[in-house]
Short mmCIF file of C-alpha atoms and ligand atoms in Angstrom, two decimals:
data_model
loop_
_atom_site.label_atom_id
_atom_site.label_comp_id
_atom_site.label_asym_id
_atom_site.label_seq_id
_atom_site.Cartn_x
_atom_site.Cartn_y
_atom_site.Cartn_z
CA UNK A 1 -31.38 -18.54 -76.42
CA UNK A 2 -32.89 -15.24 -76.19
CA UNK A 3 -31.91 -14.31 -72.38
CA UNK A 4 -28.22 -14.84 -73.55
CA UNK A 5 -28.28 -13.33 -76.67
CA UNK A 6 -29.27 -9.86 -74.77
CA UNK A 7 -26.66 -10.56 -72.50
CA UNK A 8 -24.43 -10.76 -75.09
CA UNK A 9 -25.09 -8.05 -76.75
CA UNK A 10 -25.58 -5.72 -73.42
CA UNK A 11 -22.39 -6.63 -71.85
CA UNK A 12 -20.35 -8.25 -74.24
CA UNK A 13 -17.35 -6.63 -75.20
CA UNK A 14 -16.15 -6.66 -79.37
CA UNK A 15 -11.88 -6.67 -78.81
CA UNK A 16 -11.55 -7.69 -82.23
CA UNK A 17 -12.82 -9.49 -85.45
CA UNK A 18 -11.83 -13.00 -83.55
CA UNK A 19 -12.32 -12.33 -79.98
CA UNK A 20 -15.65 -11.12 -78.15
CA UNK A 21 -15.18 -10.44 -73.94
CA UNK A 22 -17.96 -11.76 -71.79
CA UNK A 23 -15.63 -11.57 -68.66
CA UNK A 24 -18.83 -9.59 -66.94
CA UNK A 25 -20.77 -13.30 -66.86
CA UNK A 26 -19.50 -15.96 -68.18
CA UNK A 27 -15.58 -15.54 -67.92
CA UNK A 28 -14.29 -14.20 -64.79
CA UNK A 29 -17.19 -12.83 -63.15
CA UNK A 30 -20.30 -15.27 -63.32
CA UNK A 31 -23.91 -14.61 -63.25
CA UNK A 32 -25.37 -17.62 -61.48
CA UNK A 33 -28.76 -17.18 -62.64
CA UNK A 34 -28.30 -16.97 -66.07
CA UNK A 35 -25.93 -19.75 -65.83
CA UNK A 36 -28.90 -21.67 -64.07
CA UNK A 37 -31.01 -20.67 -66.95
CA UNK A 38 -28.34 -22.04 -69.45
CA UNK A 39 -28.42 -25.38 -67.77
CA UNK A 40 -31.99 -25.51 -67.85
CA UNK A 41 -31.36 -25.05 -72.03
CA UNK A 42 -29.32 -27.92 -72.29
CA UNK A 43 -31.43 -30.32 -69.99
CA UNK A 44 -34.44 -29.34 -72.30
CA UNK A 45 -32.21 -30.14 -75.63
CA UNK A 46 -30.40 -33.10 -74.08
CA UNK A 47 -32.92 -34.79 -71.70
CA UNK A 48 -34.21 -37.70 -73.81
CA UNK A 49 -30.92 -38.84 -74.99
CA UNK A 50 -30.12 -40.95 -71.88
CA UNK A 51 -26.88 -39.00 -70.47
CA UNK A 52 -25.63 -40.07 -67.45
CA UNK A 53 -23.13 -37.83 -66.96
CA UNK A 54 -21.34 -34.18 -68.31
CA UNK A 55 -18.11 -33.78 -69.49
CA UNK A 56 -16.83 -30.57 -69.18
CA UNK A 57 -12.56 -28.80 -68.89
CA UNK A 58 -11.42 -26.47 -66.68
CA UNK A 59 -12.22 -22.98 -65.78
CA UNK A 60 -15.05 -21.61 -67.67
CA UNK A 61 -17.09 -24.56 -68.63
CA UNK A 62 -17.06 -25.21 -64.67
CA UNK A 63 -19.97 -23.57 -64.06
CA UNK A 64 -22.71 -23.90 -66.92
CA UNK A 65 -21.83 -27.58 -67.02
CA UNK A 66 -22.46 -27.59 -63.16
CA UNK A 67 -25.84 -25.95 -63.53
CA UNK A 68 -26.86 -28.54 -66.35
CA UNK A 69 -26.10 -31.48 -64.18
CA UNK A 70 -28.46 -30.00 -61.24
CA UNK A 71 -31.27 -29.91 -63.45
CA UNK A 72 -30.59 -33.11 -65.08
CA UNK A 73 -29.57 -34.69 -62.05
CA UNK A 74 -26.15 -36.07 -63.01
CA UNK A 75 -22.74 -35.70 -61.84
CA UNK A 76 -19.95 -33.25 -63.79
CA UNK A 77 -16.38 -34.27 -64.61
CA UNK A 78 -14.61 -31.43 -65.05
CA UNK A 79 -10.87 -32.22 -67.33
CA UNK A 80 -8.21 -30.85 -66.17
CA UNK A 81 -5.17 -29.13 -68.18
CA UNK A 82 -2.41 -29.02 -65.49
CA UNK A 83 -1.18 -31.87 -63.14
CA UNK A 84 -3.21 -31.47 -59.86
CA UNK A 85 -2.65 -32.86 -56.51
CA UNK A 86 -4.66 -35.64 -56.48
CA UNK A 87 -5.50 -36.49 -60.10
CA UNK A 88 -2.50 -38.83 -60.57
CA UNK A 89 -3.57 -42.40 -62.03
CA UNK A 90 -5.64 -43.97 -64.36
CA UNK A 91 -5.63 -40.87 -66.46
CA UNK A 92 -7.57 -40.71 -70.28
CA UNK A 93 -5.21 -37.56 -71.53
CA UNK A 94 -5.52 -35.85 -75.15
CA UNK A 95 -3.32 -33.23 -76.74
CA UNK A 96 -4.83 -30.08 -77.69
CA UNK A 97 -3.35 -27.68 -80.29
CA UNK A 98 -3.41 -23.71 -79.18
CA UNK A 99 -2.89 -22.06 -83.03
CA UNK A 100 -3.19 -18.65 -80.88
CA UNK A 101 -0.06 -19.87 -78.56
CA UNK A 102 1.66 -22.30 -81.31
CA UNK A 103 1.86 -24.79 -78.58
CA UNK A 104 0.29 -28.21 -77.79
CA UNK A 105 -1.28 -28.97 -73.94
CA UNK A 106 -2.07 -32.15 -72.30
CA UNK A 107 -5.56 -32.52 -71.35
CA UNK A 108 -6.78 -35.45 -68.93
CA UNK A 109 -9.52 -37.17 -66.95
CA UNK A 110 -9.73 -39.82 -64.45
CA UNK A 111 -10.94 -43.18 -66.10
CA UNK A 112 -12.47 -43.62 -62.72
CA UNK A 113 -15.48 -41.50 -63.92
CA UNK A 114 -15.53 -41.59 -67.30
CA UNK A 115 -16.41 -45.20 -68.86
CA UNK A 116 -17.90 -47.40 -71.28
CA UNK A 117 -21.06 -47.39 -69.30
CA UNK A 118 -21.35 -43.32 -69.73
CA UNK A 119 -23.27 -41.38 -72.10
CA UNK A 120 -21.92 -38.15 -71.83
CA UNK A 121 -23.07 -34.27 -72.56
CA UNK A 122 -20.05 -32.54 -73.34
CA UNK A 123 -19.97 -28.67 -72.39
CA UNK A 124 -18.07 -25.78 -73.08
CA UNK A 125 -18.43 -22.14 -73.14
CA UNK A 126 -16.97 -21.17 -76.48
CA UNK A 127 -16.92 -23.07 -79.29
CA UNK A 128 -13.82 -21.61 -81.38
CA UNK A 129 -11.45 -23.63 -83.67
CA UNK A 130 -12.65 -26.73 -81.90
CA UNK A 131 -9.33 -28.24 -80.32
CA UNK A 132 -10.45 -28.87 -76.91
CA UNK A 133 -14.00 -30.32 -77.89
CA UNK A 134 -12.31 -32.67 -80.10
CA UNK A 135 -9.74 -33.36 -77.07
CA UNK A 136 -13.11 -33.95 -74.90
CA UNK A 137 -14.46 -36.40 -77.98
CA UNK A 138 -11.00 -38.32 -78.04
CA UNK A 139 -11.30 -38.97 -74.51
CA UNK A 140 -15.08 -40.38 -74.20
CA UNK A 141 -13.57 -42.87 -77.27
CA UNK A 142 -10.81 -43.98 -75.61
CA UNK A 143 -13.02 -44.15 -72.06
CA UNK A 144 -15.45 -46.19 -74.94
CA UNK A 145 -18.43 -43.89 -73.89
CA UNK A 146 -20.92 -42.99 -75.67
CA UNK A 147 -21.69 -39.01 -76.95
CA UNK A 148 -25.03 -37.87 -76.61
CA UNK A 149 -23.65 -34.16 -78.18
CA UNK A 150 -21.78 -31.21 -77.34
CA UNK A 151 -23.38 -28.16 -75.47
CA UNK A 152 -21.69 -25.07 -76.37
CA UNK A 153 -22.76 -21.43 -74.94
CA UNK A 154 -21.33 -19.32 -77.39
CA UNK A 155 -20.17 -20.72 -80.52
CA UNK A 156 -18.10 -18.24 -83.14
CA UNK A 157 -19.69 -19.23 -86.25
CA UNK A 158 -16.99 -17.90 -88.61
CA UNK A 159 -14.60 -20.80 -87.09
CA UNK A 160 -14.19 -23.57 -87.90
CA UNK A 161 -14.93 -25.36 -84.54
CA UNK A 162 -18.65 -25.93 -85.33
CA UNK A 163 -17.60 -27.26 -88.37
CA UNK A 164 -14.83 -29.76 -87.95
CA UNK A 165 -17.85 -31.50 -85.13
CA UNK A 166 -20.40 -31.58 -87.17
CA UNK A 167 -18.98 -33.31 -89.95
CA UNK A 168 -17.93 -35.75 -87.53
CA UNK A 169 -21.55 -36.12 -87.23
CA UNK A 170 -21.23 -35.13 -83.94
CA UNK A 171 -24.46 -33.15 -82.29
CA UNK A 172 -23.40 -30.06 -81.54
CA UNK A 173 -26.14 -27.27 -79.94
CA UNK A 174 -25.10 -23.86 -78.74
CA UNK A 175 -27.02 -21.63 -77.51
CA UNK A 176 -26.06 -18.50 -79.38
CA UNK A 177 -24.33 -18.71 -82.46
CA UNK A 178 -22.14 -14.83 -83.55
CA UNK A 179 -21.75 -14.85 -87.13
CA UNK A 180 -19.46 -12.33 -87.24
CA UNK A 181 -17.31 -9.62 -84.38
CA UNK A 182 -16.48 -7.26 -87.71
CA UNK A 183 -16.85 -3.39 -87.43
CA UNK A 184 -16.68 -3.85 -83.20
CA UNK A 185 -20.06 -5.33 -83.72
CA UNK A 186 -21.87 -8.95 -82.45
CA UNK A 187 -24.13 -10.33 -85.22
CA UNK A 188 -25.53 -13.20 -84.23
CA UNK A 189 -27.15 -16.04 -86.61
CA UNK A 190 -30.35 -16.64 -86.92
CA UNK A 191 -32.56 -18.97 -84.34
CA UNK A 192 -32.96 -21.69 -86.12
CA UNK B 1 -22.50 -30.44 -42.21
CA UNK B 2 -23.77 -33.73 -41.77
CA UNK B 3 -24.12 -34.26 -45.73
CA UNK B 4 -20.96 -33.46 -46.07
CA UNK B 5 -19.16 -35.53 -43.53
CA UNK B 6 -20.92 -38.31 -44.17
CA UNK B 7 -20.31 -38.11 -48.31
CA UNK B 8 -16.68 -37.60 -47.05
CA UNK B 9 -16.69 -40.55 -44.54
CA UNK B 10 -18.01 -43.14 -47.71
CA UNK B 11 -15.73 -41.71 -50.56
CA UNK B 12 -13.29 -39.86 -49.30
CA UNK B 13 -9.75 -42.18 -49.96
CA UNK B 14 -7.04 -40.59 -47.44
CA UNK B 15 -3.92 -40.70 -49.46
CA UNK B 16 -1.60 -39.64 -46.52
CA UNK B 17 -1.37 -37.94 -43.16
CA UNK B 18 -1.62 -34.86 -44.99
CA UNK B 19 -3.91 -34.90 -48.45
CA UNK B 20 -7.32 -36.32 -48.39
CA UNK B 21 -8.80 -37.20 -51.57
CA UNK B 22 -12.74 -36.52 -53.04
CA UNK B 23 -12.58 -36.24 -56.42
CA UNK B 24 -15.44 -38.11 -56.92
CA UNK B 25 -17.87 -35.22 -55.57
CA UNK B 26 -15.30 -32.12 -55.37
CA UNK B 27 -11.66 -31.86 -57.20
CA UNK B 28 -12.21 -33.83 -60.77
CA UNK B 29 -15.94 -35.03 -60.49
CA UNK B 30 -18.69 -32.72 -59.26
CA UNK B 31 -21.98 -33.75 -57.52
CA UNK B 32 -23.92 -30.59 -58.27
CA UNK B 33 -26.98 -31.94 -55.67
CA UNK B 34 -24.26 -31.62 -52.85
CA UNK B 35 -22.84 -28.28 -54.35
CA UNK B 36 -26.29 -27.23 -54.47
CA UNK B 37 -26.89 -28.08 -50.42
CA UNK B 38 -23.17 -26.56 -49.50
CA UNK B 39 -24.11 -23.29 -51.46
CA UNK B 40 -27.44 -23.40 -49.42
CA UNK B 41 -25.02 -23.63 -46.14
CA UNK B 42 -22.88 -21.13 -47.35
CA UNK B 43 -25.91 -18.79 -47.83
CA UNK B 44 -27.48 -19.66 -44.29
CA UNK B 45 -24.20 -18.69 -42.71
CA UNK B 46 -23.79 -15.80 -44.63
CA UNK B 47 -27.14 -14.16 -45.51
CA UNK B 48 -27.85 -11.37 -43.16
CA UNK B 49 -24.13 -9.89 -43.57
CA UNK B 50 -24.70 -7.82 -46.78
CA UNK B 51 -22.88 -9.49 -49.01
CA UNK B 52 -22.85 -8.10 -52.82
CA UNK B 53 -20.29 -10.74 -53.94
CA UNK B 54 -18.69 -14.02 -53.83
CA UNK B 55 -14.75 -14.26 -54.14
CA UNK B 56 -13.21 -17.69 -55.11
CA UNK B 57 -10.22 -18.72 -57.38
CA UNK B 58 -10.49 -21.38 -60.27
CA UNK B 59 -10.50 -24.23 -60.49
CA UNK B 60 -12.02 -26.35 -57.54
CA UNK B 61 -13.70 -23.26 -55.85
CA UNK B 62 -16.23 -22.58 -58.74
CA UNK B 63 -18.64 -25.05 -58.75
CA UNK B 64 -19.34 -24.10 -54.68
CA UNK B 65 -19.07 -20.79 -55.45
CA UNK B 66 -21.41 -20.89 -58.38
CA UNK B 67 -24.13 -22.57 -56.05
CA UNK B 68 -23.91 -20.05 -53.22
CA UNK B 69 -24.41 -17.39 -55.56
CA UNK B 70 -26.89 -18.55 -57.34
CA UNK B 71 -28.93 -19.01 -53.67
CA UNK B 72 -27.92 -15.68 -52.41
CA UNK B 73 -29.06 -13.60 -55.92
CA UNK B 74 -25.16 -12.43 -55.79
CA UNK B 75 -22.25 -12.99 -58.75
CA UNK B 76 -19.00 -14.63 -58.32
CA UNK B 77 -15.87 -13.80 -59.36
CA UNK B 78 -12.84 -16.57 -59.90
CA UNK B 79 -9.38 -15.54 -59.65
CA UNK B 80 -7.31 -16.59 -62.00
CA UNK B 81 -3.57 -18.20 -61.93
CA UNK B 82 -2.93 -18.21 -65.11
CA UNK B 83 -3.22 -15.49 -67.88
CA UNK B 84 -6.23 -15.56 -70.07
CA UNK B 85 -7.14 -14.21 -73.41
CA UNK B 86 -9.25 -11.60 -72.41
CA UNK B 87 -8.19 -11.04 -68.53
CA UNK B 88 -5.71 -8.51 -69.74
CA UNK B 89 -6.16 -4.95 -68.07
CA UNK B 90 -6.88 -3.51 -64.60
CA UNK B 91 -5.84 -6.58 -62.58
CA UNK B 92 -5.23 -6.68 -58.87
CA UNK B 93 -3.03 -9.29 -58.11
CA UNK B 94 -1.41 -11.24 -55.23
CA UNK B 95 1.60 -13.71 -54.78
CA UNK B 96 0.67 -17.22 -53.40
CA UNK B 97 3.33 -19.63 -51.94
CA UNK B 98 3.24 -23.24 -52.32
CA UNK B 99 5.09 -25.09 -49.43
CA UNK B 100 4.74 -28.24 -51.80
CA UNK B 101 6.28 -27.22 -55.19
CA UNK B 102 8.82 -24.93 -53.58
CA UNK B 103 7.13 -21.55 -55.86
CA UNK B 104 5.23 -18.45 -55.64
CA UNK B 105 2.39 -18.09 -57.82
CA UNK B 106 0.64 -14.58 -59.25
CA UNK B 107 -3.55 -15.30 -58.57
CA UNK B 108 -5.33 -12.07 -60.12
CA UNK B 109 -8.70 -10.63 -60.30
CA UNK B 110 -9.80 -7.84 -62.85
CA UNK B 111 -10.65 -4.37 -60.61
CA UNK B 112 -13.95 -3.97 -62.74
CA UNK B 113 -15.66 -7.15 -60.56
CA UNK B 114 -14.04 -6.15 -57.26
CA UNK B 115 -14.56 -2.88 -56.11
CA UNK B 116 -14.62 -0.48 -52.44
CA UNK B 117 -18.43 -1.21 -52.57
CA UNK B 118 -18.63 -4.88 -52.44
CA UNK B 119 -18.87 -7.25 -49.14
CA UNK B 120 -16.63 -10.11 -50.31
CA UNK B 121 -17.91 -13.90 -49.24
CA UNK B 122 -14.72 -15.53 -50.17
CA UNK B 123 -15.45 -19.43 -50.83
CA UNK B 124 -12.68 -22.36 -51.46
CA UNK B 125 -12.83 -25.76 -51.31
CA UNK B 126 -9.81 -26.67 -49.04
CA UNK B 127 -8.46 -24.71 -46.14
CA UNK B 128 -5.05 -26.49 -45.29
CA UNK B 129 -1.64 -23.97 -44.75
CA UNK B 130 -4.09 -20.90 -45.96
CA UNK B 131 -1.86 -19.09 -48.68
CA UNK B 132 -4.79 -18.86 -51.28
CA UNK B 133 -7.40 -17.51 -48.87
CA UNK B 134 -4.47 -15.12 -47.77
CA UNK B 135 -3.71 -14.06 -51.33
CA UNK B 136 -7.95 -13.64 -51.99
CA UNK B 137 -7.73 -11.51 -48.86
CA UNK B 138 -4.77 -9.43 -49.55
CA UNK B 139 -7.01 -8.75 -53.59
CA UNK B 140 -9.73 -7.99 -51.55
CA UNK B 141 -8.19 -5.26 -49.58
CA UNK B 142 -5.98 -4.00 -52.86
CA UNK B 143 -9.72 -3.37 -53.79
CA UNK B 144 -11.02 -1.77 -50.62
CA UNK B 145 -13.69 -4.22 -50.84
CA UNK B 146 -15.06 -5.35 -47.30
CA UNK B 147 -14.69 -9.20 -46.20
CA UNK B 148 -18.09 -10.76 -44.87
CA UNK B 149 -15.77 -13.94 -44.23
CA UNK B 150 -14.16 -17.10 -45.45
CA UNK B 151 -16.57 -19.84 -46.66
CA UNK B 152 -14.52 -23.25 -46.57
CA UNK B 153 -15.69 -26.45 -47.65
CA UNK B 154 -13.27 -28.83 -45.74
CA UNK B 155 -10.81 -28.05 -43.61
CA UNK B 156 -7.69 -29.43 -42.41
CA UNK B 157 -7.99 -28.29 -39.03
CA UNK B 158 -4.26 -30.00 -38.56
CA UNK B 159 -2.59 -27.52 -40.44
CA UNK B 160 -1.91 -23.69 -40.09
CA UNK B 161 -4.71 -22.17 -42.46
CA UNK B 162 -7.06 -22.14 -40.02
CA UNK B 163 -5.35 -20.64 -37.12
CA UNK B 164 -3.80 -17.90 -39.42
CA UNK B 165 -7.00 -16.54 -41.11
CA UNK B 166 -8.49 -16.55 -37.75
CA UNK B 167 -6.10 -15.19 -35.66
CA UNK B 168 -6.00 -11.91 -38.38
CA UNK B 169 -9.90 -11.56 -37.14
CA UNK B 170 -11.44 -13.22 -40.16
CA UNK B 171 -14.53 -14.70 -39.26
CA UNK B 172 -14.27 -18.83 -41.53
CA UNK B 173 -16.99 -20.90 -41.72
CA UNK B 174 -15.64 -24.16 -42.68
CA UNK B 175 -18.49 -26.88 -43.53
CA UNK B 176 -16.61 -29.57 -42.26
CA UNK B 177 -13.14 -29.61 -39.69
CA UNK B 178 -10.60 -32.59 -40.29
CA UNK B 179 -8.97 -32.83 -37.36
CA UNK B 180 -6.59 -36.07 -38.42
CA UNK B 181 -5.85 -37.98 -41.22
CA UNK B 182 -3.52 -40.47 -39.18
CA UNK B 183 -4.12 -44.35 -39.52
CA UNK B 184 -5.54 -43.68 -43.47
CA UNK B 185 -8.94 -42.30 -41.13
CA UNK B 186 -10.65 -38.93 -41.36
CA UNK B 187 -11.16 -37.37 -37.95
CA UNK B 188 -13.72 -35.15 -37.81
CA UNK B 189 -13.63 -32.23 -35.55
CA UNK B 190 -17.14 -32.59 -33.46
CA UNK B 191 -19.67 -30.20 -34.88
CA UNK B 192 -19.72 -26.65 -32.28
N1 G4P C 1 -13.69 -14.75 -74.12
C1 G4P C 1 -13.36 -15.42 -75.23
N2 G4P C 1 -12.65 -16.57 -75.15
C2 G4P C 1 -12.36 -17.20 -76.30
C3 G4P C 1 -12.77 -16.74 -77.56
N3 G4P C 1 -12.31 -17.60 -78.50
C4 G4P C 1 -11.64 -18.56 -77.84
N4 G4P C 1 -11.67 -18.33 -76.52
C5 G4P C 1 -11.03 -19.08 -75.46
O1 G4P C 1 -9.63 -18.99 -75.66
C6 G4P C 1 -9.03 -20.21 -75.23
C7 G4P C 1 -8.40 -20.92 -76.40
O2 G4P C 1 -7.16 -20.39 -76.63
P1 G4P C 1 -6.00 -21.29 -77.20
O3 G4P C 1 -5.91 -22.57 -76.44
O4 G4P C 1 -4.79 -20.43 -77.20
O5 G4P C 1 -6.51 -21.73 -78.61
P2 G4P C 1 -6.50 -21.07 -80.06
O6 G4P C 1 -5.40 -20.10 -80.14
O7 G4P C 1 -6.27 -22.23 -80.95
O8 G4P C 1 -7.85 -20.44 -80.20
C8 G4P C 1 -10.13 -21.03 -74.65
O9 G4P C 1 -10.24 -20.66 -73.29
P3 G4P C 1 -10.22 -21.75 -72.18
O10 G4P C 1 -9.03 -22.65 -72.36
O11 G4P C 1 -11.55 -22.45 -72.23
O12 G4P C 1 -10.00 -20.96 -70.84
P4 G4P C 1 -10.84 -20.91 -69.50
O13 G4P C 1 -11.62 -19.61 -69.58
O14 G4P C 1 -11.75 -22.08 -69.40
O15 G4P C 1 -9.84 -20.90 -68.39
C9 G4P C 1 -11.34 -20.55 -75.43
O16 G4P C 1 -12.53 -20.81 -74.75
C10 G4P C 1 -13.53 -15.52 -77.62
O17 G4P C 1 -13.92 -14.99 -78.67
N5 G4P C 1 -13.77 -14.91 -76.44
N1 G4P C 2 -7.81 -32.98 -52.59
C1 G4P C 2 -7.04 -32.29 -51.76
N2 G4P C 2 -6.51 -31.11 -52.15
C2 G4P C 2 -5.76 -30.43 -51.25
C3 G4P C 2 -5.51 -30.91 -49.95
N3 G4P C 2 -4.70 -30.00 -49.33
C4 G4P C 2 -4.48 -29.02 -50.19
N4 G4P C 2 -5.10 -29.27 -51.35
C5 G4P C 2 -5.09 -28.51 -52.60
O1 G4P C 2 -3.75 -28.53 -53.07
C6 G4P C 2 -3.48 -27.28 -53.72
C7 G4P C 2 -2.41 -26.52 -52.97
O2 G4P C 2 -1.19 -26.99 -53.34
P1 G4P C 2 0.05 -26.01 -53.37
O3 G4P C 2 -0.30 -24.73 -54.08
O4 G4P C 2 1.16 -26.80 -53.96
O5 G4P C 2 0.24 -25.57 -51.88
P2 G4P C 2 0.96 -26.22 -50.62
O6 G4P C 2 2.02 -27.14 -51.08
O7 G4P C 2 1.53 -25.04 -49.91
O8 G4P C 2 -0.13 -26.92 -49.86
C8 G4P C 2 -4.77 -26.52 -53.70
O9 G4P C 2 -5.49 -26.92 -54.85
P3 G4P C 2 -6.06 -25.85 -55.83
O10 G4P C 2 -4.98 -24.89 -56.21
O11 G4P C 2 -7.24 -25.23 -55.16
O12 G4P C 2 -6.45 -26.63 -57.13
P4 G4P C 2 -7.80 -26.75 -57.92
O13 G4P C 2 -8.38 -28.07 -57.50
O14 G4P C 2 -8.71 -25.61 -57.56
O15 G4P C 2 -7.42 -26.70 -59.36
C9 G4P C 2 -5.46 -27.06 -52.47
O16 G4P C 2 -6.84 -26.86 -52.50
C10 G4P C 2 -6.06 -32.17 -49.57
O17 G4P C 2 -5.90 -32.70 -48.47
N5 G4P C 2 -6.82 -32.79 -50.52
#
């Protein structure tokens, strides 16, 4: 996606070979429009494959995956990773691994809106080592939905996130894909 | 808000005398069409006041937040509660109490988004005893950043929030005012 590629590369900031900051749009400060514009990129990816609903985690995949389901006209479920004061019963939860942190967290949904009636668009922001997609994955199987694919803004292609899905056979479309953060650079792979 | 009270009124589940429940359209599942018309009644309220920015705090406020901006042509900016891996440097941070749990809480918001030249909107979902809005006000002036007002999806016009933010001269526009939860009912406040 062109419009977020130059984003990317304009305001994104290189703090290492593993980690790139987009805090300026996507992170901590949001830029509505663009988000709007990456919703619009996953309706036109996703739109024929009969989703009924987005599945998305708390904080940052709040907002793309709230964009998406205005243009595609379907609600969001947002996971949570922390007890909250209402989400209490009839919870789907999966454990996700943190290799960063060496520590595992509980991730859960209400089955109230996720079922086996649901074909679900999972979204994310950043598609890393893959944990907390495959926690999303774990808990449209046990909620017996169906998974129309996993929309991803920024996946870091030298992880093994995009990987571990795809051999899974799971569909997995993001919308800019960095190849490499060495030398306090962004290199981005090809459009394919 | 008339879409809003009435959305309330047919799936709203009153848990207790104190804590109304809607995660079906706002705390766990999103209905970005209604987002979409509260960020429209955000802006209407809003829109002559010279506001550069919205203010909200993860993880319930985004998705409101995210819609007003996007109608107003302004960013948003989510405090955070937790650490992140990249909100590291230049925070501005405030201590929020939670009658509930008994603790104090550190929200914080990175100085580069909030600055002496923005006009905060500062959006939440819930208004009940007021200590987030408080701490989102007491970041804002840290920054020396101007307050347009308090954008509030529901209220619980029962409990202190309300009267606190007000009586400090902040002008809130709350989309709709619970006056009661008694008898498992939700009381609205009649529209001014
Ligand atoms: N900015 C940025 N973030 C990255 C990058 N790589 C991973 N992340 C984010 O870091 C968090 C994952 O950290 P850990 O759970 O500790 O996992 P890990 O050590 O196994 O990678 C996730 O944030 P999260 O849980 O989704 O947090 P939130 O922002 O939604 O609150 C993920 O999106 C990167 O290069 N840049
Ligand atoms: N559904 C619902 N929520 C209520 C109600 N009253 C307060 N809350 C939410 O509860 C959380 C506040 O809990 P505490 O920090 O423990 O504060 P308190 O005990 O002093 O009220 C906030 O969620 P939060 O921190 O904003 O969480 P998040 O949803 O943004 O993650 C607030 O929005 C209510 O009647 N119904």
């Amino acid at each position: 996606m062109k419009q977020l590629r130059e984003k990317i590369a304009s305001e994104g900031r290189v703090l290492s070979g593993e980690v790139l900051k987009v805090d300026s749009f996507l992170n901590h400060q949001i830029d509505p429009k663009l988000m709007q514009a990456i919703g619009e990129e996953f309706s036109r990816r996703f739109k024929n494959d009969g989703v009924t609903k987005i599945l998305t985690i708390e904080s940052s995949g709040i907002a793309p995956a709230a964009m998406a389901g205005l243009t595609m006209g379907i609600p969001v479920v947002f996971a949570r990773k922390r007890a909250s004061l209402t989400l209490t019963e009839g919870l789907i939860s999966s454990e996700v691994k943190s290799f960063t942190k060496q520590t595992v967290n509980t991730i859960s949904v209400s089955g109230d809106y996720v079922t086996a009636d649901d074909t679900l668009l999972i979204i994310d922001d950043f598609l890393a080592n893959g944990q907390a997609a495959l926690g999303l994955l774990d808990i449209s199987g046990q909620a017996g939905a169906k998974v129309a694919g996993i929309g991803i803004v920024i996946e870091k292609g030298f992880q093994n996130g995009g990987k571990l899905l795809r051999e899974q056979g799971v569909r997995v479309e993001s919308l800019a894909i960095i190849e490499s953060l060495a030398d306090g650079k962004v290199a981005f792979r090809e459009e394919s």
